PDB file of C-alpha atoms and ligand atoms in Angstrom:
ATOM      1  CA  MET N   1     184.521  99.712 138.477  1.00 55.00           C
ATOM      2  CA  ILE N   2     182.254  96.699 137.903  1.00 66.00           C
ATOM      3  CA  GLU N   3     179.958  96.921 134.902  1.00 76.00           C
ATOM      4  CA  GLU N   4     176.327  96.718 135.975  1.00 88.00           C
ATOM      5  CA  VAL N   5     174.269  93.638 135.348  1.00 94.00           C
ATOM      6  CA  LYS N   6     170.593  93.621 134.389  1.00 96.00           C
ATOM      7  CA  LEU N   7     167.936  91.292 135.790  1.00 97.00           C
ATOM      8  CA  SER N   8     165.005  90.477 133.543  1.00 96.00           C
ATOM      9  CA  LYS N   9     161.984  88.416 134.465  1.00 97.00           C
ATOM     10  CA  LEU N  10     161.701  84.992 132.856  1.00 96.00           C
ATOM     11  CA  GLU N  11     158.436  83.283 131.937  1.00 92.00           C
ATOM     12  CA  GLY N  12     157.842  79.923 130.303  1.00 91.00           C
ATOM     13  CA  GLU N  13     160.658  77.416 129.879  1.00 93.00           C
ATOM     14  CA  MET N  14     163.022  77.405 132.860  1.00 95.00           C
ATOM     15  CA  PRO N  15     166.814  77.315 132.345  1.00 96.00           C
ATOM     16  CA  TYR N  16     167.576  74.172 134.353  1.00 97.00           C
ATOM     17  CA  ASP N  17     171.252  74.336 133.372  1.00 97.00           C
ATOM     18  CA  LEU N  18     171.540  77.528 135.452  1.00 98.00           C
ATOM     19  CA  LEU N  19     169.208  76.418 138.263  1.00 98.00           C
ATOM     20  CA  LEU N  20     171.221  73.212 138.659  1.00 98.00           C
ATOM     21  CA  LEU N  21     174.333  75.244 139.495  1.00 98.00           C
ATOM     22  CA  ALA N  22     172.708  76.091 142.834  1.00 98.00           C
ATOM     23  CA  ASP N  23     170.601  73.007 143.476  1.00 97.00           C
ATOM     24  CA  GLU N  24     171.619  69.397 142.815  1.00 93.00           C
ATOM     25  CA  SER N  25     168.243  67.977 141.899  1.00 94.00           C
ATOM     26  CA  ILE N  26     165.570  68.770 139.312  1.00 96.00           C
ATOM     27  CA  THR N  27     163.000  67.132 141.608  1.00 95.00           C
ATOM     28  CA  ALA N  28     163.940  69.568 144.389  1.00 96.00           C
ATOM     29  CA  ILE N  29     163.877  72.541 141.964  1.00 97.00           C
ATOM     30  CA  ASN N  30     160.441  71.530 140.713  1.00 97.00           C
ATOM     31  CA  ARG N  31     159.075  71.684 144.266  1.00 96.00           C
ATOM     32  CA  TYR N  32     159.543  75.461 144.368  1.00 97.00           C
ATOM     33  CA  ILE N  33     160.114  76.867 140.895  1.00 97.00           C
ATOM     34  CA  ASP N  34     156.418  77.261 139.952  1.00 96.00           C
ATOM     35  CA  GLN N  35     155.887  79.440 143.025  1.00 97.00           C
ATOM     36  CA  CYS N  36     158.862  81.663 142.170  1.00 98.00           C
ATOM     37  CA  GLU N  37     159.572  84.826 140.273  1.00 98.00           C
ATOM     38  CA  VAL N  38     162.612  83.943 138.168  1.00 98.00           C
ATOM     39  CA  TYR N  39     165.122  86.469 136.803  1.00 98.00           C
ATOM     40  CA  ARG N  40     167.868  86.017 134.249  1.00 97.00           C
ATOM     41  CA  VAL N  41     171.053  87.888 135.154  1.00 98.00           C
ATOM     42  CA  GLU N  42     172.600  89.378 132.046  1.00 97.00           C
ATOM     43  CA  ARG N  43     175.141  91.852 130.751  1.00 95.00           C
ATOM     44  CA  LYS N  44     175.249  92.975 127.133  1.00 93.00           C
ATOM     45  CA  GLU N  45     172.801  90.188 126.243  1.00 89.00           C
ATOM     46  CA  GLU N  46     175.090  87.535 127.709  1.00 95.00           C
ATOM     47  CA  THR N  47     173.510  85.329 130.381  1.00 96.00           C
ATOM     48  CA  LEU N  48     175.587  85.370 133.566  1.00 97.00           C
ATOM     49  CA  GLY N  49     173.276  83.693 136.045  1.00 98.00           C
ATOM     50  CA  ILE N  50     169.854  83.224 137.592  1.00 98.00           C
ATOM     51  CA  LEU N  51     167.833  84.393 140.600  1.00 98.00           C
ATOM     52  CA  ALA N  52     164.596  82.760 141.786  1.00 98.00           C
ATOM     53  CA  ILE N  53     162.630  84.275 144.652  1.00 98.00           C
ATOM     54  CA  GLN N  54     159.442  83.270 146.395  1.00 98.00           C
ATOM     55  CA  TYR N  55     157.115  85.575 148.319  1.00 98.00           C
ATOM     56  CA  LEU N  56     156.366  83.814 151.633  1.00 98.00           C
ATOM     57  CA  SER N  57     154.025  86.672 152.532  1.00 97.00           C
ATOM     58  CA  GLU N  58     153.698  90.383 151.660  1.00 96.00           C
ATOM     59  CA  ARG N  59     156.524  91.147 154.084  1.00 97.00           C
ATOM     60  CA  SER N  60     158.846  88.216 153.509  1.00 98.00           C
ATOM     61  CA  VAL N  61     160.760  86.986 150.456  1.00 98.00           C
ATOM     62  CA  GLU N  62     162.950  83.882 150.217  1.00 98.00           C
ATOM     63  CA  ILE N  63     165.746  83.405 147.702  1.00 98.00           C
ATOM     64  CA  LYS N  64     165.219  79.844 146.502  1.00 98.00           C
ATOM     65  CA  ASN N  65     167.978  79.737 143.892  1.00 98.00           C
ATOM     66  CA  ILE N  66     170.855  82.051 142.993  1.00 98.00           C
ATOM     67  CA  ALA N  67     173.692  81.135 140.683  1.00 98.00           C
ATOM     68  CA  VAL N  68     176.418  82.850 138.698  1.00 98.00           C
ATOM     69  CA  ARG N  69     178.052  80.848 135.899  1.00 98.00           C
ATOM     70  CA  ALA N  70     181.467  79.549 137.005  1.00 97.00           C
ATOM     71  CA  GLU N  71     183.506  81.766 134.687  1.00 97.00           C
ATOM     72  CA  PHE N  72     181.847  84.908 136.102  1.00 97.00           C
ATOM     73  CA  GLN N  73     182.042  84.069 139.816  1.00 98.00           C
ATOM     74  CA  GLN N  74     184.063  86.132 142.285  1.00 98.00           C
ATOM     75  CA  GLN N  75     183.561  89.325 140.243  1.00 97.00           C
ATOM     76  CA  GLY N  76     180.871  90.954 142.351  1.00 97.00           C
ATOM     77  CA  ILE N  77     177.928  89.743 140.232  1.00 97.00           C
ATOM     78  CA  GLY N  78     176.223  87.720 142.977  1.00 98.00           C
ATOM     79  CA  LYS N  79     176.422  90.708 145.312  1.00 98.00           C
ATOM     80  CA  GLN N  80     174.961  92.984 142.621  1.00 97.00           C
ATOM     81  CA  CYS N  81     171.994  90.587 142.383  1.00 98.00           C
ATOM     82  CA  ILE N  82     171.454  90.688 146.153  1.00 98.00           C
ATOM     83  CA  ASP N  83     171.702  94.516 146.136  1.00 98.00           C
ATOM     84  CA  TRP N  84     169.189  94.666 143.261  1.00 97.00           C
ATOM     85  CA  LEU N  85     166.786  92.394 145.172  1.00 98.00           C
ATOM     86  CA  LYS N  86     167.237  94.365 148.375  1.00 98.00           C
ATOM     87  CA  ASP N  87     166.367  97.689 146.631  1.00 97.00           C
ATOM     88  CA  ARG N  88     163.361  96.100 144.946  1.00 97.00           C
ATOM     89  CA  CYS N  89     162.111  94.627 148.218  1.00 98.00           C
ATOM     90  CA  VAL N  90     162.497  97.956 150.050  1.00 97.00           C
ATOM     91  CA  GLN N  91     160.503  99.702 147.281  1.00 96.00           C
ATOM     92  CA  ASN N  92     157.749  97.066 147.619  1.00 96.00           C
ATOM     93  CA  GLY N  93     157.518  97.260 151.404  1.00 96.00           C
ATOM     94  CA  VAL N  94     159.075  93.830 151.987  1.00 98.00           C
ATOM     95  CA  GLU N  95     160.608  93.684 155.475  1.00 98.00           C
ATOM     96  CA  GLU N  96     162.911  90.670 155.280  1.00 98.00           C
ATOM     97  CA  ILE N  97     164.767  88.459 152.836  1.00 98.00           C
ATOM     98  CA  LEU N  98     165.540  84.845 153.776  1.00 98.00           C
ATOM     99  CA  VAL N  99     167.909  82.408 152.147  1.00 98.00           C
ATOM    100  CA  GLY N 100     168.843  78.842 153.029  1.00 98.00           C
ATOM    101  CA  THR N 101     172.031  76.949 152.338  1.00 98.00           C
ATOM    102  CA  GLY N 102     173.767  73.756 153.440  1.00 98.00           C
ATOM    103  CA  ASP N 103     175.431  73.322 156.812  1.00 98.00           C
ATOM    104  CA  ALA N 104     178.751  72.537 155.078  1.00 98.00           C
ATOM    105  CA  SER N 105     178.354  75.155 152.310  1.00 98.00           C
ATOM    106  CA  ILE N 106     181.131  77.348 153.670  1.00 98.00           C
ATOM    107  CA  GLY N 107     181.592  79.519 150.555  1.00 98.00           C
ATOM    108  CA  GLN N 108     177.877  80.297 150.323  1.00 98.00           C
ATOM    109  CA  LEU N 109     177.656  81.047 154.055  1.00 98.00           C
ATOM    110  CA  LEU N 110     180.502  83.570 153.681  1.00 98.00           C
ATOM    111  CA  PHE N 111     178.976  85.068 150.525  1.00 98.00           C
ATOM    112  CA  TYR N 112     175.577  85.660 152.158  1.00 98.00           C
ATOM    113  CA  GLN N 113     177.124  87.189 155.270  1.00 98.00           C
ATOM    114  CA  LYS N 114     179.304  89.472 153.124  1.00 98.00           C
ATOM    115  CA  CYS N 115     176.079  90.576 151.407  1.00 98.00           C
ATOM    116  CA  GLY N 116     174.481  91.527 154.752  1.00 98.00           C
ATOM    117  CA  PHE N 117     172.616  88.379 155.845  1.00 98.00           C
ATOM    118  CA  GLU N 118     172.851  86.962 159.368  1.00 98.00           C
ATOM    119  CA  VAL N 119     172.296  83.376 160.462  1.00 98.00           C
ATOM    120  CA  ASP N 120     168.711  83.114 161.720  1.00 98.00           C
ATOM    121  CA  SER N 121     167.595  79.496 162.141  1.00 98.00           C
ATOM    122  CA  ILE N 122     168.150  75.881 161.164  1.00 98.00           C
ATOM    123  CA  ARG N 123     165.777  73.689 159.149  1.00 98.00           C
ATOM    124  CA  LYS N 124     166.772  70.402 160.761  1.00 98.00           C
ATOM    125  CA  SER N 125     167.396  67.420 158.448  1.00 98.00           C
ATOM    126  CA  PHE N 126     166.288  69.411 155.377  1.00 97.00           C
ATOM    127  CA  PHE N 127     168.790  67.751 153.030  1.00 97.00           C
ATOM    128  CA  LEU N 128     168.131  64.286 154.452  1.00 97.00           C
ATOM    129  CA  ASN N 129     164.380  64.646 153.992  1.00 96.00           C
ATOM    130  CA  ASN N 130     164.252  66.433 150.628  1.00 94.00           C
ATOM    131  CA  TYR N 131     166.908  64.784 148.448  1.00 95.00           C
ATOM    132  CA  GLU N 132     167.028  61.187 147.236  1.00 94.00           C
ATOM    133  CA  SER N 133     170.831  60.932 147.265  1.00 95.00           C
ATOM    134  CA  PRO N 134     173.312  62.258 149.814  1.00 97.00           C
ATOM    135  CA  ILE N 135     174.940  65.603 148.910  1.00 97.00           C
ATOM    136  CA  TYR N 136     178.538  66.248 149.924  1.00 98.00           C
ATOM    137  CA  GLU N 137     180.212  69.636 150.085  1.00 97.00           C
ATOM    138  CA  ASN N 138     183.740  70.204 151.275  1.00 97.00           C
ATOM    139  CA  GLY N 139     183.866  66.494 152.141  1.00 97.00           C
ATOM    140  CA  VAL N 140     180.915  66.709 154.558  1.00 98.00           C
ATOM    141  CA  GLN N 141     177.393  65.389 153.949  1.00 98.00           C
ATOM    142  CA  LEU N 142     174.783  68.140 154.015  1.00 98.00           C
ATOM    143  CA  LYS N 143     172.151  67.465 156.674  1.00 98.00           C
ATOM    144  CA  HIS N 144     170.614  70.678 157.949  1.00 98.00           C
ATOM    145  CA  MET N 145     169.730  73.906 156.161  1.00 98.00           C
ATOM    146  CA  ILE N 146     171.154  77.092 157.653  1.00 98.00           C
ATOM    147  CA  VAL N 147     168.662  79.918 157.131  1.00 98.00           C
ATOM    148  CA  LEU N 148     170.046  83.437 156.937  1.00 98.00           C
ATOM    149  CA  LYS N 149     168.009  86.616 157.109  1.00 98.00           C
ATOM    150  CA  MET N 150     168.415  90.219 156.015  1.00 98.00           C
ATOM    151  CA  GLU N 151     166.153  92.668 157.842  1.00 98.00           C
ATOM    152  CA  LEU N 152     165.178  95.626 155.689  1.00 98.00           C
ATOM    153  CA  SER N 153     164.308  99.050 156.919  1.00 82.00           C
ATOM    154  CA  GLY N 154     162.366 101.313 154.578  1.00 62.00           C
TER     155      GLY N 154
HETATM  156  N1  ACO R   1     183.972  81.657 149.419  1.00 74.52           N
HETATM  157  C1  ACO R   1     184.306  82.755 150.110  1.00 74.52           C
HETATM  158  N2  ACO R   1     183.837  84.013 149.819  1.00 74.52           N
HETATM  159  C2  ACO R   1     183.012  84.109 148.766  1.00 74.52           C
HETATM  160  C3  ACO R   1     182.600  82.998 148.002  1.00 74.52           C
HETATM  161  C4  ACO R   1     183.119  81.729 148.362  1.00 74.52           C
HETATM  162  N3  ACO R   1     182.780  80.616 147.679  1.00 74.52           N
HETATM  163  N4  ACO R   1     181.759  83.415 147.015  1.00 74.52           N
HETATM  164  C5  ACO R   1     181.672  84.750 147.154  1.00 74.52           C
HETATM  165  N5  ACO R   1     182.405  85.165 148.210  1.00 74.52           N
HETATM  166  C6  ACO R   1     182.615  86.533 148.676  1.00 74.52           C
HETATM  167  C7  ACO R   1     183.458  87.274 147.644  1.00 74.52           C
HETATM  168  O1  ACO R   1     184.842  87.050 147.844  1.00 74.52           O
HETATM  169  C8  ACO R   1     183.038  88.718 147.890  1.00 74.52           C
HETATM  170  O2  ACO R   1     183.712  89.192 149.038  1.00 74.52           O
HETATM  171  P1  ACO R   1     184.257  90.713 149.144  1.00 74.52           P
HETATM  172  O3  ACO R   1     183.013  91.570 149.167  1.00 74.52           O
HETATM  173  O4  ACO R   1     185.037  90.719 150.388  1.00 74.52           O
HETATM  174  O5  ACO R   1     185.068  90.923 147.898  1.00 74.52           O
HETATM  175  C9  ACO R   1     181.549  88.588 148.239  1.00 74.52           C
HETATM  176  O6  ACO R   1     181.370  87.239 148.716  1.00 74.52           O
HETATM  177  C10 ACO R   1     180.654  88.817 147.026  1.00 74.52           C
HETATM  178  O7  ACO R   1     181.038  87.860 146.030  1.00 74.52           O
HETATM  179  P2  ACO R   1     180.546  87.878 144.520  1.00 74.52           P
HETATM  180  O8  ACO R   1     181.729  87.961 143.599  1.00 74.52           O
HETATM  181  O9  ACO R   1     179.469  88.886 144.327  1.00 74.52           O
HETATM  182  O10 ACO R   1     179.947  86.384 144.417  1.00 74.52           O
HETATM  183  P3  ACO R   1     179.611  85.570 143.085  1.00 74.52           P
HETATM  184  O11 ACO R   1     179.271  86.465 141.957  1.00 74.52           O
HETATM  185  O12 ACO R   1     180.683  84.570 142.866  1.00 74.52           O
HETATM  186  O13 ACO R   1     178.266  84.813 143.514  1.00 74.52           O
HETATM  187  C11 ACO R   1     177.455  82.688 144.308  1.00 74.52           C
HETATM  188  C12 ACO R   1     178.214  83.991 144.654  1.00 74.52           C
HETATM  189  C13 ACO R   1     176.047  83.044 143.815  1.00 74.52           C
HETATM  190  C14 ACO R   1     177.354  81.818 145.569  1.00 74.52           C
HETATM  191  C15 ACO R   1     178.258  81.966 143.178  1.00 74.52           C
HETATM  192  O14 ACO R   1     179.523  81.617 143.660  1.00 74.52           O
HETATM  193  C16 ACO R   1     177.589  80.700 142.642  1.00 74.52           C
HETATM  194  O15 ACO R   1     176.791  80.767 141.720  1.00 74.52           O
HETATM  195  N6  ACO R   1     177.940  79.524 143.205  1.00 74.52           N
HETATM  196  C17 ACO R   1     177.415  78.226 142.698  1.00 74.52           C
HETATM  197  C18 ACO R   1     175.923  78.110 142.959  1.00 74.52           C
HETATM  198  C19 ACO R   1     175.566  78.272 144.425  1.00 74.52           C
HETATM  199  O16 ACO R   1     176.195  77.680 145.291  1.00 74.52           O
HETATM  200  N7  ACO R   1     174.517  79.087 144.697  1.00 74.52           N
HETATM  201  C20 ACO R   1     173.990  79.285 146.054  1.00 74.52           C
HETATM  202  C21 ACO R   1     173.274  78.059 146.540  1.00 74.52           C
HETATM  203  S1  ACO R   1     172.119  78.427 147.842  1.00 74.52           S
HETATM  204  C22 ACO R   1     170.715  78.994 147.041  1.00 74.52           C
HETATM  205  O17 ACO R   1     170.678  79.020 145.847  1.00 74.52           O
HETATM  206  C23 ACO R   1     169.548  79.474 147.852  1.00 74.52           C
END
């Protein structure tokens, strides 16, 4: 049985060390972080990770950044965060959760689908247009953003 994690809202100084686990560039993070609600993921006062979400409208939320520290990955913590967000969104009448990841980000694509997301659309050339330096994952340069969606029913 996995011990439950707690998510608590963060204000003020942002933990860039955690945000940078999910996004290569501080410049890119700074484009969205001020519009986000940011949550620290913790267990027994130990910080395990981070979750940043942005309301696109009353009915639509996008995960802009989610990260679990390397030593705690693959233990169900990321999925607990998605389940927590899903419950919270349902309670607040949100109808869909979106998340975007790289076209070569195989692990993340599997993770999101295992959490209940389905591929929805492609933001063409997102990584070419929004990052100063090329980003490689699994030996392939990221070009397009794959957007996945979870539809929520009340
Ligand atoms: N490859 C294949 N499957 C995976 C991977 C992976 N890299 N990561 C998780 N999964 C699977 C797990 O095996 C598990 O499957 P199961 O239900 O069959 O057992 C399921 O997904 C849930 O996995 P968790 O253990 O809950 O995932 P974890 O706690 O490791 O969190 C996360 C996943 C957030 C992607 C973490 O690996 C991480 O922080 N990675 C580095 C940062 C990152 O890439 N963040 C996402 C960038 S995109 C964005 O932020 C919008």
